[in-house]
Amino acid sequence: MGKVIAGMSMSLDGFINDSNGSVDKLYSDFSEMHDAPSFKAMIKHTGAAIMGRHVYEMADPFQWADDDYEFQTPIFVLTYTPPEKYPKGNGKLSFTFVTDGIKNAISQALRAAGDKDVQVIGGADTIQECLNAAACDELQIDIMPVLLGRGIRLFENIDSERIKLERIKVEETTPARTSITFRVTKTNPEA
């Protein structure tokens, strides 16, 4: 069975988007990032992905959910209410809308991924739920050298008493992007 890996890009001052909700400054190196060997390895080792409804809807899913989307895997979307219409997928990429929480989403994604990893790709609420539920094995944070000043913080609602991080890898993914991978240790899951 693979690992559950949560990750996002973040500004140096800890925001995952700016005060207008834009992530543009955090992905100025988008094409370079896709060419990085570590990104290609992550895609190769990913068997399923989890995202929140906001991430799913950030762009029109009928536009991005095609043969060009990097995660050609089953995608599990956390939501309170599934949409009436959604892309049907292509035989590799498919959507399952999970209405009963992160633990069920992870359970389904792990089954779908087989021996590959599950990537939890956001948003902030989804990653916070994953960490607070002691349900992820690794946390990968990509730091971009920008200061956003305001926006959404990734670690705003984390139960820090239950989580311990051990740095296992630091990598310059692109000339601008630094990726830090942590092993997540569940210090007191009953707290």
PDB file of C-alpha atoms in Angstrom:
ATOM      1  CA  MET A   1       0.000   0.000   0.000  1.00  0.00           C
ATOM      2  CA  GLY A   2       1.233   3.463  -0.848  1.00  0.00           C
ATOM      3  CA  LYS A   3       1.523   6.557   1.296  1.00  0.00           C
ATOM      4  CA  VAL A   4      -0.906   9.412   1.765  1.00  0.00           C
ATOM      5  CA  ILE A   5       0.962  12.597   0.840  1.00  0.00           C
ATOM      6  CA  ALA A   6      -0.564  16.049   1.372  1.00  0.00           C
ATOM      7  CA  GLY A   7       0.978  19.031  -0.345  1.00  0.00           C
ATOM      8  CA  MET A   8       0.555  22.583  -1.526  1.00  0.00           C
ATOM      9  CA  SER A   9       2.469  25.602  -2.709  1.00  0.00           C
ATOM     10  CA  MET A  10       2.807  28.402  -0.196  1.00  0.00           C
ATOM     11  CA  SER A  11       4.246  31.913  -0.071  1.00  0.00           C
ATOM     12  CA  LEU A  12       7.222  32.597   2.173  1.00  0.00           C
ATOM     13  CA  ASP A  13       4.858  34.262   4.637  1.00  0.00           C
ATOM     14  CA  GLY A  14       2.589  31.198   4.806  1.00  0.00           C
ATOM     15  CA  PHE A  15      -0.321  31.896   2.429  1.00  0.00           C
ATOM     16  CA  ILE A  16      -1.726  29.531  -0.214  1.00  0.00           C
ATOM     17  CA  ASN A  17      -3.491  32.317  -2.113  1.00  0.00           C
ATOM     18  CA  ASP A  18      -3.625  36.098  -2.026  1.00  0.00           C
ATOM     19  CA  SER A  19      -6.383  38.294  -0.558  1.00  0.00           C
ATOM     20  CA  ASN A  20      -8.298  38.053  -3.869  1.00  0.00           C
ATOM     21  CA  GLY A  21      -8.139  34.231  -3.872  1.00  0.00           C
ATOM     22  CA  SER A  22      -5.570  34.103  -6.675  1.00  0.00           C
ATOM     23  CA  VAL A  23      -2.778  31.525  -6.733  1.00  0.00           C
ATOM     24  CA  ASP A  24      -1.028  33.026  -9.780  1.00  0.00           C
ATOM     25  CA  LYS A  25       2.057  34.255  -7.896  1.00  0.00           C
ATOM     26  CA  LEU A  26       2.559  30.788  -6.413  1.00  0.00           C
ATOM     27  CA  TYR A  27       2.660  29.117  -9.826  1.00  0.00           C
ATOM     28  CA  SER A  28       4.692  31.546 -11.917  1.00  0.00           C
ATOM     29  CA  ASP A  29       6.972  28.579 -12.658  1.00  0.00           C
ATOM     30  CA  PHE A  30       4.131  26.207 -13.617  1.00  0.00           C
ATOM     31  CA  SER A  31       5.663  24.903 -16.868  1.00  0.00           C
ATOM     32  CA  GLU A  32       9.104  24.518 -15.289  1.00  0.00           C
ATOM     33  CA  MET A  33       7.585  22.643 -12.361  1.00  0.00           C
ATOM     34  CA  HIS A  34       5.965  20.124 -14.714  1.00  0.00           C
ATOM     35  CA  ASP A  35       9.365  19.411 -16.271  1.00  0.00           C
ATOM     36  CA  ALA A  36      11.105  18.816 -12.922  1.00  0.00           C
ATOM     37  CA  PRO A  37      12.227  15.193 -12.363  1.00  0.00           C
ATOM     38  CA  SER A  38      10.674  15.133  -8.881  1.00  0.00           C
ATOM     39  CA  PHE A  39       7.290  16.239 -10.262  1.00  0.00           C
ATOM     40  CA  LYS A  40       7.421  13.569 -12.951  1.00  0.00           C
ATOM     41  CA  ALA A  41       8.300  10.949 -10.307  1.00  0.00           C
ATOM     42  CA  MET A  42       5.370  12.095  -8.136  1.00  0.00           C
ATOM     43  CA  ILE A  43       2.959  11.704 -11.058  1.00  0.00           C
ATOM     44  CA  LYS A  44       4.380   8.258 -11.851  1.00  0.00           C
ATOM     45  CA  HIS A  45       3.916   7.064  -8.243  1.00  0.00           C
ATOM     46  CA  THR A  46       0.427   8.536  -7.737  1.00  0.00           C
ATOM     47  CA  GLY A  47      -2.488   6.132  -7.951  1.00  0.00           C
ATOM     48  CA  ALA A  48      -5.281   8.421  -6.729  1.00  0.00           C
ATOM     49  CA  ALA A  49      -5.828  12.044  -5.704  1.00  0.00           C
ATOM     50  CA  ILE A  50      -8.037  13.825  -3.181  1.00  0.00           C
ATOM     51  CA  MET A  51      -9.144  17.432  -3.469  1.00  0.00           C
ATOM     52  CA  GLY A  52     -11.734  19.686  -1.917  1.00  0.00           C
ATOM     53  CA  ARG A  53     -14.691  21.042  -3.815  1.00  0.00           C
ATOM     54  CA  HIS A  54     -13.154  24.532  -4.053  1.00  0.00           C
ATOM     55  CA  VAL A  55     -10.004  23.199  -5.762  1.00  0.00           C
ATOM     56  CA  TYR A  56     -12.177  21.102  -8.086  1.00  0.00           C
ATOM     57  CA  GLU A  57     -14.110  24.251  -9.073  1.00  0.00           C
ATOM     58  CA  MET A  58     -11.172  26.727  -9.231  1.00  0.00           C
ATOM     59  CA  ALA A  59     -11.204  26.348 -12.988  1.00  0.00           C
ATOM     60  CA  ASP A  60     -13.957  24.838 -15.077  1.00  0.00           C
ATOM     61  CA  PRO A  61     -13.522  21.077 -14.490  1.00  0.00           C
ATOM     62  CA  PHE A  62     -14.901  20.399 -17.967  1.00  0.00           C
ATOM     63  CA  GLN A  63     -11.837  22.275 -19.283  1.00  0.00           C
ATOM     64  CA  TRP A  64      -9.053  20.834 -17.101  1.00  0.00           C
ATOM     65  CA  ALA A  65     -10.262  17.265 -16.505  1.00  0.00           C
ATOM     66  CA  ASP A  66      -9.034  15.813 -19.753  1.00  0.00           C
ATOM     67  CA  ASP A  67      -6.166  13.726 -21.109  1.00  0.00           C
ATOM     68  CA  ASP A  68      -3.697  16.561 -20.388  1.00  0.00           C
ATOM     69  CA  TYR A  69      -4.369  16.821 -16.640  1.00  0.00           C
ATOM     70  CA  GLU A  70      -1.324  15.586 -14.730  1.00  0.00           C
ATOM     71  CA  PHE A  71      -3.250  13.232 -12.438  1.00  0.00           C
ATOM     72  CA  GLN A  72      -4.662  10.586 -14.772  1.00  0.00           C
ATOM     73  CA  THR A  73      -6.049   8.706 -11.778  1.00  0.00           C
ATOM     74  CA  PRO A  74      -9.262   8.359  -9.831  1.00  0.00           C
ATOM     75  CA  ILE A  75      -9.922  11.694  -8.101  1.00  0.00           C
ATOM     76  CA  PHE A  76     -11.943  11.862  -4.895  1.00  0.00           C
ATOM     77  CA  VAL A  77     -13.579  15.233  -4.244  1.00  0.00           C
ATOM     78  CA  LEU A  78     -14.686  16.162  -0.710  1.00  0.00           C
ATOM     79  CA  THR A  79     -17.998  17.982  -0.809  1.00  0.00           C
ATOM     80  CA  TYR A  80     -21.249  18.415   1.067  1.00  0.00           C
ATOM     81  CA  THR A  81     -23.279  18.146  -2.132  1.00  0.00           C
ATOM     82  CA  PRO A  82     -22.086  16.463  -5.349  1.00  0.00           C
ATOM     83  CA  PRO A  83     -22.574  18.494  -8.519  1.00  0.00           C
ATOM     84  CA  GLU A  84     -25.355  17.465 -10.876  1.00  0.00           C
ATOM     85  CA  LYS A  85     -22.950  17.461 -13.846  1.00  0.00           C
ATOM     86  CA  TYR A  86     -19.276  16.598 -13.869  1.00  0.00           C
ATOM     87  CA  PRO A  87     -16.722  15.294 -16.369  1.00  0.00           C
ATOM     88  CA  LYS A  88     -17.091  11.567 -16.944  1.00  0.00           C
ATOM     89  CA  GLY A  89     -13.347  10.974 -17.197  1.00  0.00           C
ATOM     90  CA  ASN A  90     -11.465   8.961 -19.753  1.00  0.00           C
ATOM     91  CA  GLY A  91     -10.907   5.463 -18.386  1.00  0.00           C
ATOM     92  CA  LYS A  92      -7.975   6.582 -16.212  1.00  0.00           C
ATOM     93  CA  LEU A  93      -9.181   9.875 -14.741  1.00  0.00           C
ATOM     94  CA  SER A  94     -12.502   9.603 -12.919  1.00  0.00           C
ATOM     95  CA  PHE A  95     -14.375  11.529 -10.220  1.00  0.00           C
ATOM     96  CA  THR A  96     -15.975  10.265  -7.026  1.00  0.00           C
ATOM     97  CA  PHE A  97     -17.675  12.824  -4.786  1.00  0.00           C
ATOM     98  CA  VAL A  98     -17.319  11.944  -1.105  1.00  0.00           C
ATOM     99  CA  THR A  99     -19.828  13.505   1.281  1.00  0.00           C
ATOM    100  CA  ASP A 100     -18.910  11.785   4.545  1.00  0.00           C
ATOM    101  CA  GLY A 101     -15.465  13.114   5.374  1.00  0.00           C
ATOM    102  CA  ILE A 102     -11.751  12.843   4.844  1.00  0.00           C
ATOM    103  CA  LYS A 103     -11.324   9.385   6.391  1.00  0.00           C
ATOM    104  CA  ASN A 104     -13.754   7.817   3.924  1.00  0.00           C
ATOM    105  CA  ALA A 105     -12.143   9.714   1.034  1.00  0.00           C
ATOM    106  CA  ILE A 106      -8.717   8.412   2.061  1.00  0.00           C
ATOM    107  CA  SER A 107     -10.013   4.869   2.484  1.00  0.00           C
ATOM    108  CA  GLN A 108     -11.537   4.906  -1.016  1.00  0.00           C
ATOM    109  CA  ALA A 109      -8.459   6.558  -2.537  1.00  0.00           C
ATOM    110  CA  LEU A 110      -6.077   4.023  -0.960  1.00  0.00           C
ATOM    111  CA  ARG A 111      -8.127   1.146  -2.402  1.00  0.00           C
ATOM    112  CA  ALA A 112      -8.147   2.803  -5.827  1.00  0.00           C
ATOM    113  CA  ALA A 113      -4.401   3.571  -5.701  1.00  0.00           C
ATOM    114  CA  GLY A 114      -3.362  -0.014  -4.964  1.00  0.00           C
ATOM    115  CA  ASP A 115       0.359   0.018  -4.219  1.00  0.00           C
ATOM    116  CA  LYS A 116       0.784   3.619  -5.422  1.00  0.00           C
ATOM    117  CA  ASP A 117       0.515   6.838  -3.394  1.00  0.00           C
ATOM    118  CA  VAL A 118      -2.509   9.035  -2.722  1.00  0.00           C
ATOM    119  CA  GLN A 119      -1.919  12.759  -3.257  1.00  0.00           C
ATOM    120  CA  VAL A 120      -4.032  15.179  -1.226  1.00  0.00           C
ATOM    121  CA  ILE A 121      -3.763  18.295  -3.368  1.00  0.00           C
ATOM    122  CA  GLY A 122      -5.853  20.797  -1.460  1.00  0.00           C
ATOM    123  CA  GLY A 123      -7.329  23.129  -0.574  1.00  0.00           C
ATOM    124  CA  ALA A 124      -6.393  24.290   2.878  1.00  0.00           C
ATOM    125  CA  ASP A 125      -9.459  22.827   4.600  1.00  0.00           C
ATOM    126  CA  THR A 126      -8.869  19.411   3.031  1.00  0.00           C
ATOM    127  CA  ILE A 127      -5.215  19.283   4.084  1.00  0.00           C
ATOM    128  CA  GLN A 128      -6.074  20.571   7.564  1.00  0.00           C
ATOM    129  CA  GLU A 129      -8.708  17.822   7.934  1.00  0.00           C
ATOM    130  CA  CYS A 130      -6.205  15.245   6.752  1.00  0.00           C
ATOM    131  CA  LEU A 131      -3.543  16.352   9.231  1.00  0.00           C
ATOM    132  CA  ASN A 132      -5.984  16.709  12.132  1.00  0.00           C
ATOM    133  CA  ALA A 133      -7.363  13.215  11.451  1.00  0.00           C
ATOM    134  CA  ALA A 134      -3.801  11.792  11.615  1.00  0.00           C
ATOM    135  CA  ALA A 135      -4.475  10.466   8.121  1.00  0.00           C
ATOM    136  CA  CYS A 136      -1.397  11.477   6.143  1.00  0.00           C
ATOM    137  CA  ASP A 137       2.075  10.007   6.091  1.00  0.00           C
ATOM    138  CA  GLU A 138       3.944  12.886   4.473  1.00  0.00           C
ATOM    139  CA  LEU A 139       3.518  16.618   3.998  1.00  0.00           C
ATOM    140  CA  GLN A 140       5.152  18.343   1.038  1.00  0.00           C
ATOM    141  CA  ILE A 141       5.281  22.124   1.050  1.00  0.00           C
ATOM    142  CA  ASP A 142       6.569  24.046  -1.950  1.00  0.00           C
ATOM    143  CA  ILE A 143       7.805  27.472  -0.859  1.00  0.00           C
ATOM    144  CA  MET A 144       7.757  30.291  -3.383  1.00  0.00           C
ATOM    145  CA  PRO A 145       9.859  33.415  -2.722  1.00  0.00           C
ATOM    146  CA  VAL A 146       6.920  35.802  -2.667  1.00  0.00           C
ATOM    147  CA  LEU A 147       5.221  37.654   0.165  1.00  0.00           C
ATOM    148  CA  LEU A 148       1.442  37.801  -0.194  1.00  0.00           C
ATOM    149  CA  GLY A 149       0.678  39.601   3.076  1.00  0.00           C
ATOM    150  CA  ARG A 150      -2.902  38.310   3.263  1.00  0.00           C
ATOM    151  CA  GLY A 151      -4.996  35.392   2.074  1.00  0.00           C
ATOM    152  CA  ILE A 152      -5.633  31.877   3.330  1.00  0.00           C
ATOM    153  CA  ARG A 153      -3.045  30.258   5.593  1.00  0.00           C
ATOM    154  CA  LEU A 154      -2.492  26.524   5.226  1.00  0.00           C
ATOM    155  CA  PHE A 155      -1.785  25.893   8.913  1.00  0.00           C
ATOM    156  CA  GLU A 156      -4.494  28.120  10.409  1.00  0.00           C
ATOM    157  CA  ASN A 157      -6.642  25.367  11.934  1.00  0.00           C
ATOM    158  CA  ILE A 158      -4.157  22.640  12.793  1.00  0.00           C
ATOM    159  CA  ASP A 159      -4.203  20.768  16.099  1.00  0.00           C
ATOM    160  CA  SER A 160      -0.466  21.234  16.604  1.00  0.00           C
ATOM    161  CA  GLU A 161      -0.457  19.195  19.829  1.00  0.00           C
ATOM    162  CA  ARG A 162      -1.196  16.029  17.820  1.00  0.00           C
ATOM    163  CA  ILE A 163       1.273  16.456  14.983  1.00  0.00           C
ATOM    164  CA  LYS A 164       5.035  16.184  14.838  1.00  0.00           C
ATOM    165  CA  LEU A 165       6.971  16.729  11.615  1.00  0.00           C
ATOM    166  CA  GLU A 166      10.334  15.250  10.700  1.00  0.00           C
ATOM    167  CA  ARG A 167      12.065  16.837   7.695  1.00  0.00           C
ATOM    168  CA  ILE A 168      13.115  14.101   5.278  1.00  0.00           C
ATOM    169  CA  LYS A 169      13.920  15.989   2.066  1.00  0.00           C
ATOM    170  CA  VAL A 170      14.702  19.503   0.818  1.00  0.00           C
ATOM    171  CA  GLU A 171      14.931  20.106  -2.909  1.00  0.00           C
ATOM    172  CA  GLU A 172      15.177  23.017  -5.317  1.00  0.00           C
ATOM    173  CA  THR A 173      12.443  21.919  -7.712  1.00  0.00           C
ATOM    174  CA  THR A 174      12.758  24.933 -10.015  1.00  0.00           C
ATOM    175  CA  PRO A 175      15.049  27.957  -9.749  1.00  0.00           C
ATOM    176  CA  ALA A 176      12.294  29.705  -7.743  1.00  0.00           C
ATOM    177  CA  ARG A 177      10.612  26.797  -5.906  1.00  0.00           C
ATOM    178  CA  THR A 178      11.942  24.989  -2.826  1.00  0.00           C
ATOM    179  CA  SER A 179      10.172  21.759  -1.869  1.00  0.00           C
ATOM    180  CA  ILE A 180      10.345  20.494   1.701  1.00  0.00           C
ATOM    181  CA  THR A 181       9.017  17.037   2.527  1.00  0.00           C
ATOM    182  CA  PHE A 182       8.190  16.037   6.090  1.00  0.00           C
ATOM    183  CA  ARG A 183       7.269  12.708   7.597  1.00  0.00           C
ATOM    184  CA  VAL A 184       4.124  13.219   9.702  1.00  0.00           C
ATOM    185  CA  THR A 185       4.295  11.565  13.088  1.00  0.00           C
ATOM    186  CA  LYS A 186       1.115  11.046  15.031  1.00  0.00           C
ATOM    187  CA  THR A 187       2.249  12.022  18.521  1.00  0.00           C
ATOM    188  CA  ASN A 188      -1.036  11.644  20.361  1.00  0.00           C
ATOM    189  CA  PRO A 189      -3.891  10.562  18.075  1.00  0.00           C
ATOM    190  CA  GLU A 190      -6.309  10.216  21.027  1.00  0.00           C
ATOM    191  CA  ALA A 191      -5.850  13.842  22.193  1.00  0.00           C
TER     192      ALA A 191
END
